[in-house]
XYZ file of C-alpha atoms in Angstrom:
314
model
C 37.547 79.597 -149.993
C 35.482 76.452 -149.442
C 38.038 74.560 -151.526
C 40.847 76.012 -149.456
C 39.187 74.688 -146.302
C 38.726 71.267 -147.835
C 41.788 69.222 -146.889
C 40.696 66.151 -148.838
C 43.429 65.481 -151.423
C 42.728 65.231 -155.124
C 42.021 61.728 -156.290
C 44.835 61.991 -158.830
C 47.835 64.072 -159.841
C 49.022 64.915 -163.338
C 52.764 64.363 -163.758
C 53.835 67.384 -165.774
C 57.581 66.866 -165.754
C 57.662 65.717 -169.366
C 57.935 67.805 -172.498
C 54.698 68.231 -174.426
C 56.442 67.388 -177.722
C 55.871 63.782 -178.721
C 59.264 63.611 -180.461
C 61.027 64.589 -177.237
C 58.980 62.075 -175.253
C 59.876 59.323 -177.734
C 63.577 60.199 -177.473
C 63.387 60.212 -173.670
C 61.628 56.837 -173.732
C 64.416 55.292 -175.795
C 67.116 56.898 -173.625
C 65.530 55.923 -170.301
C 64.659 52.411 -171.480
C 68.214 51.793 -172.711
C 69.694 53.084 -169.472
C 67.269 51.023 -167.380
C 68.109 47.832 -169.303
C 71.830 48.491 -168.777
C 71.119 49.046 -165.092
C 69.286 45.727 -164.821
C 71.941 43.873 -166.813
C 74.835 45.224 -164.761
C 73.270 44.772 -161.340
C 71.687 41.379 -162.039
C 75.036 40.262 -163.465
C 76.763 41.319 -160.251
C 74.211 39.407 -158.166
C 74.607 36.253 -160.253
C 78.409 36.300 -160.329
C 78.722 36.912 -156.589
C 76.089 34.303 -155.799
C 77.576 31.581 -158.022
C 81.285 32.031 -157.228
C 82.305 30.727 -153.796
C 85.521 32.779 -153.855
C 83.429 35.958 -153.723
C 81.517 34.993 -150.590
C 83.309 37.645 -148.545
C 82.037 40.777 -146.737
C 83.080 43.148 -149.515
C 81.140 41.261 -152.182
C 78.211 40.758 -149.830
C 77.958 44.550 -149.665
C 78.389 44.838 -153.442
C 75.585 42.378 -154.108
C 73.417 44.182 -151.528
C 74.086 47.457 -153.357
C 73.127 45.876 -156.688
C 69.864 44.543 -155.264
C 69.122 47.932 -153.693
C 69.841 49.774 -156.956
C 67.425 47.510 -158.840
C 64.699 48.141 -156.255
C 65.416 51.881 -156.117
C 65.272 52.464 -159.851
C 62.361 50.067 -160.376
C 60.274 52.149 -157.973
C 60.457 55.030 -160.451
C 61.527 54.003 -163.962
C 58.844 51.529 -165.157
C 56.100 53.982 -164.234
C 58.048 56.807 -165.876
C 58.426 54.786 -169.089
C 54.724 53.980 -169.211
C 53.862 57.657 -168.656
C 56.041 58.644 -171.609
C 53.809 56.486 -173.821
C 50.520 57.497 -172.180
C 48.295 60.307 -173.383
C 47.319 61.268 -169.808
C 50.129 61.035 -167.273
C 48.117 60.671 -164.087
C 48.781 58.953 -160.777
C 46.276 58.465 -157.951
C 46.876 59.905 -154.501
C 47.479 56.490 -152.841
C 49.812 55.445 -155.648
C 51.676 58.724 -155.313
C 52.231 58.261 -151.575
C 53.244 54.619 -152.107
C 55.818 55.629 -154.699
C 57.103 58.382 -152.408
C 57.414 55.926 -149.516
C 59.413 53.252 -151.336
C 61.541 55.846 -153.114
C 62.504 57.257 -149.692
C 63.154 53.767 -148.276
C 65.588 52.752 -151.004
C 67.340 56.110 -151.469
C 68.010 56.420 -147.718
C 69.082 52.790 -147.426
C 71.570 53.340 -150.250
C 73.178 56.243 -148.381
C 73.732 54.093 -145.301
C 74.854 51.098 -147.352
C 77.483 53.214 -149.134
C 78.719 54.322 -145.701
C 78.882 50.668 -144.573
C 80.895 49.788 -147.694
C 83.330 52.611 -146.978
C 83.713 51.337 -143.406
C 84.383 47.828 -144.742
C 87.217 49.089 -146.962
C 88.595 51.237 -144.126
C 88.887 48.261 -141.769
C 90.288 46.003 -144.517
C 93.074 48.447 -145.415
C 93.784 50.294 -142.173
C 93.179 47.512 -139.610
C 93.485 44.195 -141.476
C 94.204 42.209 -138.293
C 90.827 43.254 -136.880
C 88.915 42.710 -140.109
C 87.519 39.256 -139.261
C 86.243 40.588 -135.942
C 84.926 43.998 -137.002
C 83.369 42.862 -140.275
C 82.034 39.437 -139.355
C 79.090 37.822 -141.129
C 76.795 38.943 -138.314
C 78.113 42.507 -138.520
C 77.527 42.567 -142.290
C 73.926 41.429 -141.917
C 73.336 43.986 -139.153
C 74.809 46.819 -141.235
C 72.610 45.984 -144.236
C 69.544 45.498 -142.024
C 70.323 48.795 -140.287
C 70.458 50.533 -143.680
C 66.960 49.320 -144.510
C 65.712 50.229 -141.039
C 67.023 53.774 -141.496
C 65.272 53.862 -144.873
C 61.960 52.728 -143.383
C 62.139 55.306 -140.576
C 63.026 58.099 -142.988
C 60.309 57.063 -145.453
C 57.727 57.019 -142.670
C 58.650 60.600 -141.775
C 58.510 61.694 -145.436
C 55.071 60.115 -145.836
C 53.854 61.844 -142.676
C 55.094 65.173 -144.059
C 53.201 64.511 -147.306
C 50.018 63.574 -145.440
C 50.053 67.008 -143.760
C 49.741 68.686 -147.153
C 46.371 69.489 -148.707
C 45.823 69.883 -152.429
C 42.902 71.987 -153.575
C 44.237 73.892 -156.570
C 45.973 72.769 -159.761
C 47.064 69.149 -159.405
C 49.926 69.238 -161.922
C 53.181 67.985 -160.349
C 56.182 69.470 -162.136
C 58.175 66.240 -161.975
C 58.511 62.730 -163.433
C 57.273 61.047 -160.269
C 56.018 61.808 -156.752
C 58.682 63.409 -154.589
C 58.554 65.699 -151.581
C 59.583 69.117 -152.963
C 57.339 69.034 -156.096
C 54.345 68.030 -153.956
C 55.078 70.846 -151.511
C 55.184 73.283 -154.440
C 51.523 72.635 -155.364
C 50.136 72.370 -151.831
C 47.462 74.896 -150.901
C 48.560 74.896 -147.266
C 51.709 76.498 -145.941
C 54.453 73.893 -146.509
C 57.077 75.745 -144.458
C 57.048 73.326 -141.533
C 57.194 70.297 -143.844
C 60.080 71.881 -145.767
C 62.026 72.601 -142.594
C 61.444 69.126 -141.167
C 62.325 67.467 -144.479
C 65.474 69.572 -144.796
C 66.541 68.578 -141.266
C 65.843 64.875 -141.802
C 67.413 64.636 -145.266
C 70.310 66.868 -144.279
C 71.053 64.762 -141.199
C 71.065 61.527 -143.198
C 73.263 62.967 -145.942
C 75.635 64.616 -143.470
C 76.116 61.566 -141.231
C 76.597 59.044 -144.020
C 78.608 61.448 -146.181
C 80.919 62.263 -143.265
C 81.437 58.553 -142.577
C 82.370 57.972 -146.225
C 84.756 60.931 -146.400
C 86.498 60.036 -143.129
C 86.850 56.393 -144.199
C 88.384 57.248 -147.552
C 90.606 59.924 -146.020
C 92.031 57.301 -143.640
C 92.425 54.866 -146.542
C 94.333 57.419 -148.617
C 96.525 58.323 -145.645
C 97.365 54.645 -145.143
C 98.058 54.174 -148.857
C 100.407 57.159 -148.950
C 102.570 55.408 -146.355
C 103.024 52.346 -148.553
C 106.324 52.155 -150.482
C 104.772 50.739 -153.676
C 104.092 53.395 -156.310
C 101.921 50.975 -158.297
C 99.856 50.228 -155.198
C 99.367 53.931 -154.552
C 98.230 54.547 -158.146
C 95.767 51.645 -157.981
C 94.357 52.811 -154.631
C 94.029 56.406 -155.831
C 92.243 55.222 -158.991
C 89.856 53.035 -157.010
C 89.103 55.659 -154.355
C 88.607 58.426 -156.918
C 86.167 56.252 -158.899
C 84.181 55.354 -155.801
C 84.113 58.940 -154.550
C 83.036 60.277 -157.958
C 79.965 58.019 -157.996
C 79.187 58.806 -154.342
C 79.549 62.547 -155.022
C 77.187 62.295 -158.001
C 74.579 60.480 -155.920
C 74.872 62.719 -152.850
C 75.173 65.932 -154.846
C 72.035 65.329 -156.895
C 70.062 64.329 -153.779
C 71.282 67.374 -151.873
C 70.346 69.689 -154.753
C 66.837 68.223 -154.969
C 66.194 68.817 -151.263
C 68.069 72.103 -150.888
C 64.805 74.051 -150.771
C 65.075 75.877 -154.109
C 61.590 76.593 -155.449
C 62.091 78.742 -158.572
C 61.022 77.403 -161.955
C 64.647 77.152 -163.084
C 65.610 75.266 -159.944
C 62.720 72.853 -160.428
C 63.928 72.090 -163.946
C 67.448 71.444 -162.625
C 65.923 69.300 -159.888
C 64.301 67.068 -162.494
C 67.669 66.642 -164.185
C 69.298 65.829 -160.846
C 66.637 63.211 -160.121
C 67.525 61.367 -163.331
C 71.109 61.073 -162.091
C 70.318 59.445 -158.756
C 67.492 57.216 -160.035
C 69.059 56.029 -163.306
C 72.628 57.166 -163.947
C 74.243 56.358 -160.584
C 72.648 52.879 -160.253
C 73.914 52.146 -163.772
C 77.442 53.311 -162.953
C 77.697 51.369 -159.677
C 78.291 47.929 -161.266
C 80.934 49.434 -163.565
C 82.816 51.262 -160.834
C 82.487 48.743 -158.009
C 82.443 45.471 -159.955
C 83.638 45.496 -163.556
C 86.830 47.403 -162.674
C 87.579 44.768 -160.029
C 90.035 42.014 -161.033
C 88.405 39.421 -158.782
C 85.004 40.119 -160.321
C 86.455 39.838 -163.811
C 88.098 36.531 -162.911
C 84.844 35.226 -161.410
C 82.957 36.286 -164.534
C 85.549 34.468 -166.653
C 85.153 31.325 -164.547
C 81.363 31.500 -164.849
C 81.540 31.885 -168.627
C 84.144 29.127 -168.817
C 81.878 26.734 -166.935
C 79.032 27.591 -169.262
C 81.069 26.927 -172.422
C 82.611 23.729 -171.042
C 79.290 22.270 -169.869
C 78.196 19.181 -171.842
C 75.675 19.866 -174.538
């Protein structure tokens, strides 16, 4: 009972989201490391190509490069630590480190939601109102949209950290997850986490609903405009592009929504760990492929960059 009254948090948590079998941990290390290297290669490549090619200095590619930078930051908040834990005998993280990881994870994940909504708005204006594009998506507007995405991330992360600070930990300190996240921390709290769960559900749900609605409405208007075009080839290309974008967005939003849906059973926690791998590793790896490598202008810019490299004097 004295421990229950003591609201001082444990000095460290044990991350128990990994299998105890060393063979499984070694396989996960290879899988996660390979995926992380692909993520870095794809997103750094996008940043370099957009930065070096003057023809890509447009709002759309400004958003793409911003997404690549955000994906690198988002995944790097989680993955390097996760890889080191897979090799470590004791997978422990201190309380301050845990809250720091939670904070930056919330910043970048929330900012990505709003940035994806800004990218959908950019495509909506470009296709549905091309005459207003220069006015609605000016350089200043682009900077404000990206800055607003980060501001939303900072505000949301501050709320998440406040929710975590309300929790006390006086029992087992084993977190059933790969890293520090809200729901797994609530699951081991010795105080009633109901209020924190409700507040987190409202905050996360509001962010996902607002940005998800903006994306769906934008793409619905784009598809409606495309259907009115006489070119069958243009319709097929637009449908292919929109379906690819929406599939990645659905994967990201769906896995986030599942993680914060409030499920607390052991089975749901295991599924939550799987979902977290999708939005911290898989989706950031797919983004350069879907948004960049399938884009003819990006391919042409990459060809020009490689051509300049091969033609440079030795």
